[in-house]
Amino acid sequence: MAELLLAEARRRMALDPGLWAMKAGAGAAVDRALRVALDEAGGPVRQVCIVVDEGGQMAAVGRGLRLPVPPIYVGRFGAPGLILADHGQSDAASGAAGVAAREGIEAALLADGAQVLVQAVVPGREALAPGYGPLTLYYTRDLGRGVEQGEAIRPAEAGDLPGIVAGSAVNRRVLHGIDRFWEPHPEADVRFGAWMGRSLGLDDRDMLVADGPRGLAGYAVAQPAGPLHLPPAHEAAGVGFLDDFHHEDFADPVGLAGDGAGAAALLAACERAFVARGCRSVLVVCPAGWASKRAVLERAGYRVGLSWGIRWA
């Protein structure tokens, strides 16, 4: 299993060396991840591994898990089943082997009670399976080629928290309008505000805000990428992650306000913060149906490095 996962990791690295850089101890990291996944008592998140044999040899392997719902959302449909991009297939395998592995993961997640399935795919390596519609796009760009200087954006302070929470509420309303999957929790403002207050004291991230004529125009939290977004063979250290990113320029999901200069300045400030922390690449979360936010990212030279599709059971 580890050999197949490592081979696929090398193919991803060839596709984008900045985003998918291999760990120095990639083999050991994959081995540890597999042992946790195969141990039912290995962690709080239920995981599943599927292998497909052809001609007495292992032909394909895939992984999935039950994805915890962030506390600012209701989670009416329970924890979704996530089919990870962490999979592999031997050179001698038939085209049906990979499909069989995915279908095996789907069946296992549905049997475990998942009402929603999410498939993670790496563009250039695979496409969403039939029945899945685009949900979330993870835009990426290499920071090694430099970043633009823009308007001054300042660090967030405790007094900015009400404005940040208000911007998050707009963000959540847009998300729910795009897909019912993102139904806001009744206590979302309180929960998000508490988390942002805690984040102000964390030294692994930069919280930035943009002032506007009517108050706070936008906010962003530039933080390190986590293990959920990069398979264990890849080096997450050096990849910046931008999820909490909102600006009034793209508050309308269809049309960008003006030329989007304010949002672009906030994005550029995040890039500079990532570069200062030694990041080589960045991932920015963007719902597939948020056209105005996508426009800001694409104008800044971003492309989709990872995408999630959704299928309702």
Short mmCIF file of C-alpha atoms in Angstrom, two decimals:
data_model
loop_
_atom_site.label_atom_id
_atom_site.label_comp_id
_atom_site.label_asym_id
_atom_site.label_seq_id
_atom_site.Cartn_x
_atom_site.Cartn_y
_atom_site.Cartn_z
CA MET A 1 0.00 0.00 0.00
CA ALA A 2 2.76 2.42 0.95
CA GLU A 3 4.62 1.81 -2.32
CA LEU A 4 1.54 2.69 -4.39
CA LEU A 5 0.83 5.83 -2.33
CA LEU A 6 4.44 6.97 -2.62
CA ALA A 7 4.47 6.43 -6.38
CA GLU A 8 1.39 8.62 -6.78
CA ALA A 9 2.91 11.24 -4.47
CA ARG A 10 5.93 11.43 -6.80
CA ARG A 11 3.60 11.96 -9.77
CA ARG A 12 1.90 14.83 -7.94
CA MET A 13 5.29 16.36 -7.15
CA ALA A 14 6.23 16.26 -10.83
CA LEU A 15 2.99 18.13 -11.55
CA ASP A 16 3.70 20.93 -9.05
CA PRO A 17 7.00 20.69 -7.09
CA GLY A 18 6.14 23.70 -4.92
CA LEU A 19 2.79 22.51 -3.65
CA TRP A 20 3.50 18.75 -3.59
CA ALA A 21 7.09 18.68 -2.32
CA MET A 22 8.00 15.32 -0.79
CA LYS A 23 8.98 14.97 2.85
CA ALA A 24 12.50 13.80 3.62
CA GLY A 25 10.96 10.88 5.50
CA ALA A 26 8.02 10.35 3.16
CA GLY A 27 8.08 6.56 3.42
CA ALA A 28 7.93 6.57 7.22
CA ALA A 29 5.19 9.21 7.20
CA VAL A 30 3.03 7.14 4.84
CA ASP A 31 3.63 4.03 6.93
CA ARG A 32 2.51 5.84 10.10
CA ALA A 33 -0.60 7.23 8.40
CA LEU A 34 -1.61 3.80 7.14
CA ARG A 35 -1.14 2.19 10.54
CA VAL A 36 -3.37 4.84 12.15
CA ALA A 37 -5.98 4.43 9.42
CA LEU A 38 -6.06 0.65 9.88
CA ASP A 39 -6.30 0.88 13.67
CA GLU A 40 -9.94 1.41 14.68
CA ALA A 41 -8.70 2.93 17.96
CA GLY A 42 -6.10 5.07 16.20
CA GLY A 43 -7.88 8.39 16.46
CA PRO A 44 -11.14 10.29 16.79
CA VAL A 45 -11.83 10.33 13.03
CA ARG A 46 -13.02 7.08 11.48
CA GLN A 47 -10.88 6.11 8.47
CA VAL A 48 -11.12 3.45 5.79
CA CYS A 49 -8.58 1.92 3.41
CA ILE A 50 -9.55 -0.08 0.32
CA VAL A 51 -7.24 -2.24 -1.80
CA VAL A 52 -8.00 -3.80 -5.18
CA ASP A 53 -6.21 -6.93 -6.39
CA GLU A 54 -5.74 -8.01 -10.01
CA GLY A 55 -4.04 -11.24 -11.00
CA GLY A 56 -2.99 -11.91 -7.42
CA GLN A 57 -1.20 -8.55 -7.11
CA MET A 58 -2.25 -5.32 -5.39
CA ALA A 59 -3.41 -3.01 -8.18
CA ALA A 60 -4.87 0.02 -6.39
CA VAL A 61 -5.30 1.52 -2.96
CA GLY A 62 -7.49 4.37 -1.73
CA ARG A 63 -8.28 6.11 1.55
CA GLY A 64 -11.31 7.85 3.01
CA LEU A 65 -12.58 9.23 6.30
CA ARG A 66 -15.56 10.81 8.02
CA LEU A 67 -14.93 14.55 7.86
CA PRO A 68 -15.79 16.53 11.03
CA VAL A 69 -18.15 19.45 10.38
CA PRO A 70 -16.74 22.86 11.46
CA PRO A 71 -18.65 24.14 14.51
CA ILE A 72 -19.91 27.27 12.73
CA TYR A 73 -22.12 25.03 10.54
CA VAL A 74 -25.16 23.00 11.56
CA GLY A 75 -23.99 19.70 10.12
CA ARG A 76 -27.59 18.66 9.52
CA PHE A 77 -26.47 15.72 7.39
CA GLY A 78 -23.80 14.49 9.78
CA ALA A 79 -20.10 14.09 9.08
CA PRO A 80 -19.54 13.80 5.30
CA GLY A 81 -17.55 10.91 3.89
CA LEU A 82 -14.36 12.28 2.29
CA ILE A 83 -12.60 10.29 -0.43
CA LEU A 84 -9.04 11.51 -0.04
CA ALA A 85 -6.75 12.43 -2.93
CA ASP A 86 -4.28 10.09 -1.22
CA HIS A 87 -4.53 7.01 -3.45
CA GLY A 88 -2.35 5.02 -5.80
CA GLN A 89 -2.43 2.53 -8.65
CA SER A 90 0.25 0.22 -10.01
CA ASP A 91 1.59 0.67 -13.54
CA ALA A 92 0.25 -2.76 -14.48
CA ALA A 93 -3.27 -2.12 -13.15
CA SER A 94 -6.26 -1.85 -15.44
CA GLY A 95 -8.27 1.35 -15.63
CA ALA A 96 -11.00 -0.35 -13.64
CA ALA A 97 -8.80 -0.80 -10.55
CA GLY A 98 -8.86 2.84 -9.50
CA VAL A 99 -12.61 3.05 -10.08
CA ALA A 100 -13.13 -0.05 -7.97
CA ALA A 101 -11.06 1.45 -5.13
CA ARG A 102 -13.11 4.65 -5.15
CA GLU A 103 -16.38 2.75 -5.26
CA GLY A 104 -15.19 0.59 -2.38
CA ILE A 105 -14.46 3.69 -0.28
CA GLU A 106 -17.86 5.14 -1.16
CA ALA A 107 -19.61 1.94 -0.12
CA ALA A 108 -17.71 1.80 3.17
CA LEU A 109 -18.47 5.44 4.01
CA LEU A 110 -22.15 5.05 3.15
CA ALA A 111 -22.34 1.89 5.27
CA ASP A 112 -20.85 3.92 8.12
CA GLY A 113 -23.76 6.35 7.87
CA ALA A 114 -22.45 9.14 5.63
CA GLN A 115 -25.30 11.04 3.95
CA VAL A 116 -22.96 13.22 1.91
CA LEU A 117 -19.88 12.15 -0.04
CA VAL A 118 -17.01 14.50 -0.91
CA GLN A 119 -14.33 13.53 -3.43
CA ALA A 120 -10.92 15.23 -3.42
CA VAL A 121 -9.11 15.26 -6.77
CA VAL A 122 -5.89 16.75 -8.11
CA PRO A 123 -6.45 18.39 -11.52
CA GLY A 124 -4.10 16.89 -14.06
CA ARG A 125 -4.21 13.51 -12.30
CA GLU A 126 -7.95 12.78 -12.20
CA ALA A 127 -11.41 14.28 -12.58
CA LEU A 128 -14.52 14.20 -10.43
CA ALA A 129 -16.41 10.92 -10.71
CA PRO A 130 -19.90 10.80 -12.25
CA GLY A 131 -22.52 12.06 -9.82
CA TYR A 132 -20.22 14.58 -8.12
CA GLY A 133 -20.63 18.32 -8.59
CA PRO A 134 -17.97 20.98 -7.86
CA LEU A 135 -18.01 22.12 -4.23
CA THR A 136 -14.69 23.71 -3.19
CA LEU A 137 -11.65 24.78 -5.18
CA TYR A 138 -8.22 25.08 -3.59
CA TYR A 139 -6.34 27.68 -5.58
CA THR A 140 -2.56 27.68 -5.50
CA ARG A 141 0.42 29.66 -6.68
CA ASP A 142 4.17 29.46 -6.24
CA LEU A 143 5.43 32.22 -3.96
CA GLY A 144 9.00 31.82 -5.16
CA ARG A 145 8.40 34.12 -8.12
CA GLY A 146 7.65 37.04 -5.81
CA VAL A 147 4.50 38.83 -4.74
CA GLU A 148 3.06 42.21 -5.56
CA GLN A 149 3.21 45.18 -3.25
CA GLY A 150 -0.21 46.65 -2.60
CA GLU A 151 -2.10 49.02 -0.36
CA ALA A 152 -1.25 48.98 3.32
CA ILE A 153 -3.07 46.29 5.27
CA ARG A 154 -2.68 46.24 9.03
CA PRO A 155 -2.53 43.46 11.64
CA ALA A 156 -5.83 42.68 13.35
CA GLU A 157 -6.46 43.85 16.90
CA ALA A 158 -8.99 42.84 19.56
CA GLY A 159 -11.12 45.85 18.63
CA ASP A 160 -11.50 44.47 15.11
CA LEU A 161 -13.26 41.28 16.26
CA PRO A 162 -16.85 42.63 15.85
CA GLY A 163 -16.07 43.69 12.28
CA ILE A 164 -14.42 40.35 11.52
CA VAL A 165 -17.46 38.47 12.87
CA ALA A 166 -19.78 40.68 10.80
CA GLY A 167 -17.76 39.92 7.68
CA SER A 168 -17.85 36.22 8.48
CA ALA A 169 -21.65 36.38 8.73
CA VAL A 170 -21.79 37.78 5.19
CA ASN A 171 -19.41 35.03 4.09
CA ARG A 172 -21.63 32.34 5.63
CA ARG A 173 -24.78 33.70 4.00
CA VAL A 174 -23.10 33.60 0.60
CA LEU A 175 -21.88 30.05 1.21
CA HIS A 176 -25.34 28.83 2.20
CA GLY A 177 -26.79 30.45 -0.92
CA ILE A 178 -24.27 28.58 -3.05
CA ASP A 179 -24.88 25.14 -1.50
CA ARG A 180 -27.15 23.90 1.32
CA PHE A 181 -24.16 21.94 2.62
CA TRP A 182 -22.99 25.16 4.35
CA GLU A 183 -25.92 25.82 6.68
CA PRO A 184 -24.78 28.28 9.39
CA HIS A 185 -25.12 27.25 13.02
CA PRO A 186 -27.40 29.51 15.14
CA GLU A 187 -24.40 30.20 17.42
CA ALA A 188 -21.98 30.71 14.52
CA ASP A 189 -21.19 34.34 15.39
CA VAL A 190 -20.32 33.51 18.99
CA ARG A 191 -18.27 30.47 18.04
CA PHE A 192 -16.41 32.22 15.23
CA GLY A 193 -15.72 35.27 17.39
CA ALA A 194 -14.28 33.07 20.15
CA TRP A 195 -12.02 31.29 17.66
CA MET A 196 -10.84 34.56 16.12
CA GLY A 197 -10.11 35.91 19.60
CA ARG A 198 -7.99 32.87 20.32
CA SER A 199 -6.29 33.12 16.94
CA LEU A 200 -5.05 36.61 17.81
CA GLY A 201 -2.75 34.98 20.34
CA LEU A 202 -1.41 32.20 18.09
CA ASP A 203 2.10 32.85 16.79
CA ASP A 204 1.93 30.54 13.76
CA ARG A 205 -0.36 32.83 11.74
CA ASP A 206 -0.97 36.41 10.66
CA MET A 207 -4.42 37.98 11.09
CA LEU A 208 -4.82 40.93 8.74
CA VAL A 209 -7.61 43.46 8.18
CA ALA A 210 -8.43 46.03 5.53
CA ASP A 211 -10.10 49.29 6.55
CA GLY A 212 -12.82 50.79 4.40
CA PRO A 213 -14.86 54.00 4.38
CA ARG A 214 -17.72 52.28 6.26
CA GLY A 215 -15.59 50.32 8.72
CA LEU A 216 -13.78 47.04 8.29
CA ALA A 217 -13.78 46.08 4.59
CA GLY A 218 -12.14 42.68 4.87
CA TYR A 219 -10.12 40.24 6.94
CA ALA A 220 -7.84 37.27 6.34
CA VAL A 221 -6.04 34.68 8.46
CA ALA A 222 -2.80 33.51 6.84
CA GLN A 223 -1.99 30.22 8.56
CA PRO A 224 -0.02 27.02 7.90
CA ALA A 225 -1.52 24.19 5.88
CA GLY A 226 -2.65 21.10 7.78
CA PRO A 227 -2.51 17.33 7.18
CA LEU A 228 -6.05 17.14 5.80
CA HIS A 229 -5.11 19.07 2.66
CA LEU A 230 -1.80 17.41 1.80
CA PRO A 231 -1.33 13.62 1.87
CA PRO A 232 1.26 12.40 4.42
CA ALA A 233 4.05 11.93 1.86
CA HIS A 234 4.10 15.68 1.17
CA GLU A 235 5.77 18.41 3.20
CA ALA A 236 3.07 20.68 4.61
CA ALA A 237 5.66 22.94 6.22
CA GLY A 238 6.24 25.71 3.71
CA VAL A 239 2.67 25.73 2.37
CA GLY A 240 0.51 28.63 3.50
CA PHE A 241 -3.23 28.15 3.89
CA LEU A 242 -5.89 30.83 3.45
CA ASP A 243 -9.43 29.82 4.41
CA ASP A 244 -10.77 32.76 6.44
CA PHE A 245 -10.53 35.35 3.67
CA HIS A 246 -13.36 37.81 3.04
CA HIS A 247 -13.65 41.26 1.49
CA GLU A 248 -16.63 43.40 0.61
CA ASP A 249 -15.34 43.54 -2.99
CA PHE A 250 -16.62 39.98 -3.52
CA ALA A 251 -19.59 40.06 -1.11
CA ASP A 252 -21.76 39.61 -4.20
CA PRO A 253 -20.83 36.08 -5.34
CA VAL A 254 -21.73 36.87 -8.95
CA GLY A 255 -20.23 40.29 -9.60
CA LEU A 256 -16.97 41.80 -8.35
CA ALA A 257 -17.29 45.34 -6.96
CA GLY A 258 -15.25 47.77 -9.02
CA ASP A 259 -11.94 46.29 -10.03
CA GLY A 260 -11.53 44.28 -6.81
CA ALA A 261 -8.46 46.33 -5.84
CA GLY A 262 -9.20 46.14 -2.11
CA ALA A 263 -9.53 42.36 -2.12
CA ALA A 264 -6.39 42.04 -4.26
CA ALA A 265 -4.45 44.21 -1.80
CA LEU A 266 -5.53 42.02 1.12
CA LEU A 267 -4.53 38.89 -0.79
CA ALA A 268 -1.13 40.38 -1.65
CA ALA A 269 -0.57 41.24 2.01
CA CYS A 270 -1.25 37.62 2.93
CA GLU A 271 1.26 36.49 0.32
CA ARG A 272 3.89 38.79 1.80
CA ALA A 273 3.16 37.36 5.25
CA PHE A 274 3.60 33.82 3.92
CA VAL A 275 6.87 34.73 2.22
CA ALA A 276 8.15 36.27 5.47
CA ARG A 277 7.47 32.93 7.17
CA GLY A 278 9.41 31.02 4.52
CA CYS A 279 6.48 29.55 2.60
CA ARG A 280 7.15 28.28 -0.92
CA SER A 281 3.50 27.91 -1.97
CA VAL A 282 -0.02 28.76 -0.85
CA LEU A 283 -3.49 27.20 -0.95
CA VAL A 284 -6.56 29.45 -0.91
CA VAL A 285 -10.02 27.99 -0.28
CA CYS A 286 -12.77 29.17 -2.61
CA PRO A 287 -16.26 27.71 -3.14
CA ALA A 288 -16.67 26.65 -6.75
CA GLY A 289 -19.83 28.74 -7.11
CA TRP A 290 -18.30 32.00 -5.86
CA ALA A 291 -17.49 33.63 -9.21
CA SER A 292 -16.34 37.03 -7.90
CA LYS A 293 -13.88 35.52 -5.41
CA ARG A 294 -12.55 33.21 -8.09
CA ALA A 295 -11.98 36.25 -10.32
CA VAL A 296 -9.81 37.91 -7.65
CA LEU A 297 -7.66 34.79 -7.33
CA GLU A 298 -7.34 34.09 -11.03
CA ARG A 299 -6.35 37.69 -11.78
CA ALA A 300 -3.59 37.30 -9.18
CA GLY A 301 -2.17 34.28 -11.04
CA TYR A 302 -3.75 31.46 -9.05
CA ARG A 303 -4.83 28.15 -10.52
CA VAL A 304 -6.73 25.19 -9.05
CA GLY A 305 -4.34 22.73 -7.40
CA LEU A 306 -6.93 20.62 -5.57
CA SER A 307 -10.70 20.42 -5.77
CA TRP A 308 -13.52 18.84 -3.81
CA GLY A 309 -16.73 17.60 -5.38
CA ILE A 310 -19.96 16.73 -3.58
CA ARG A 311 -22.51 13.95 -4.01
CA TRP A 312 -25.68 13.61 -1.98
CA ALA A 313 -26.43 10.04 -0.95
#
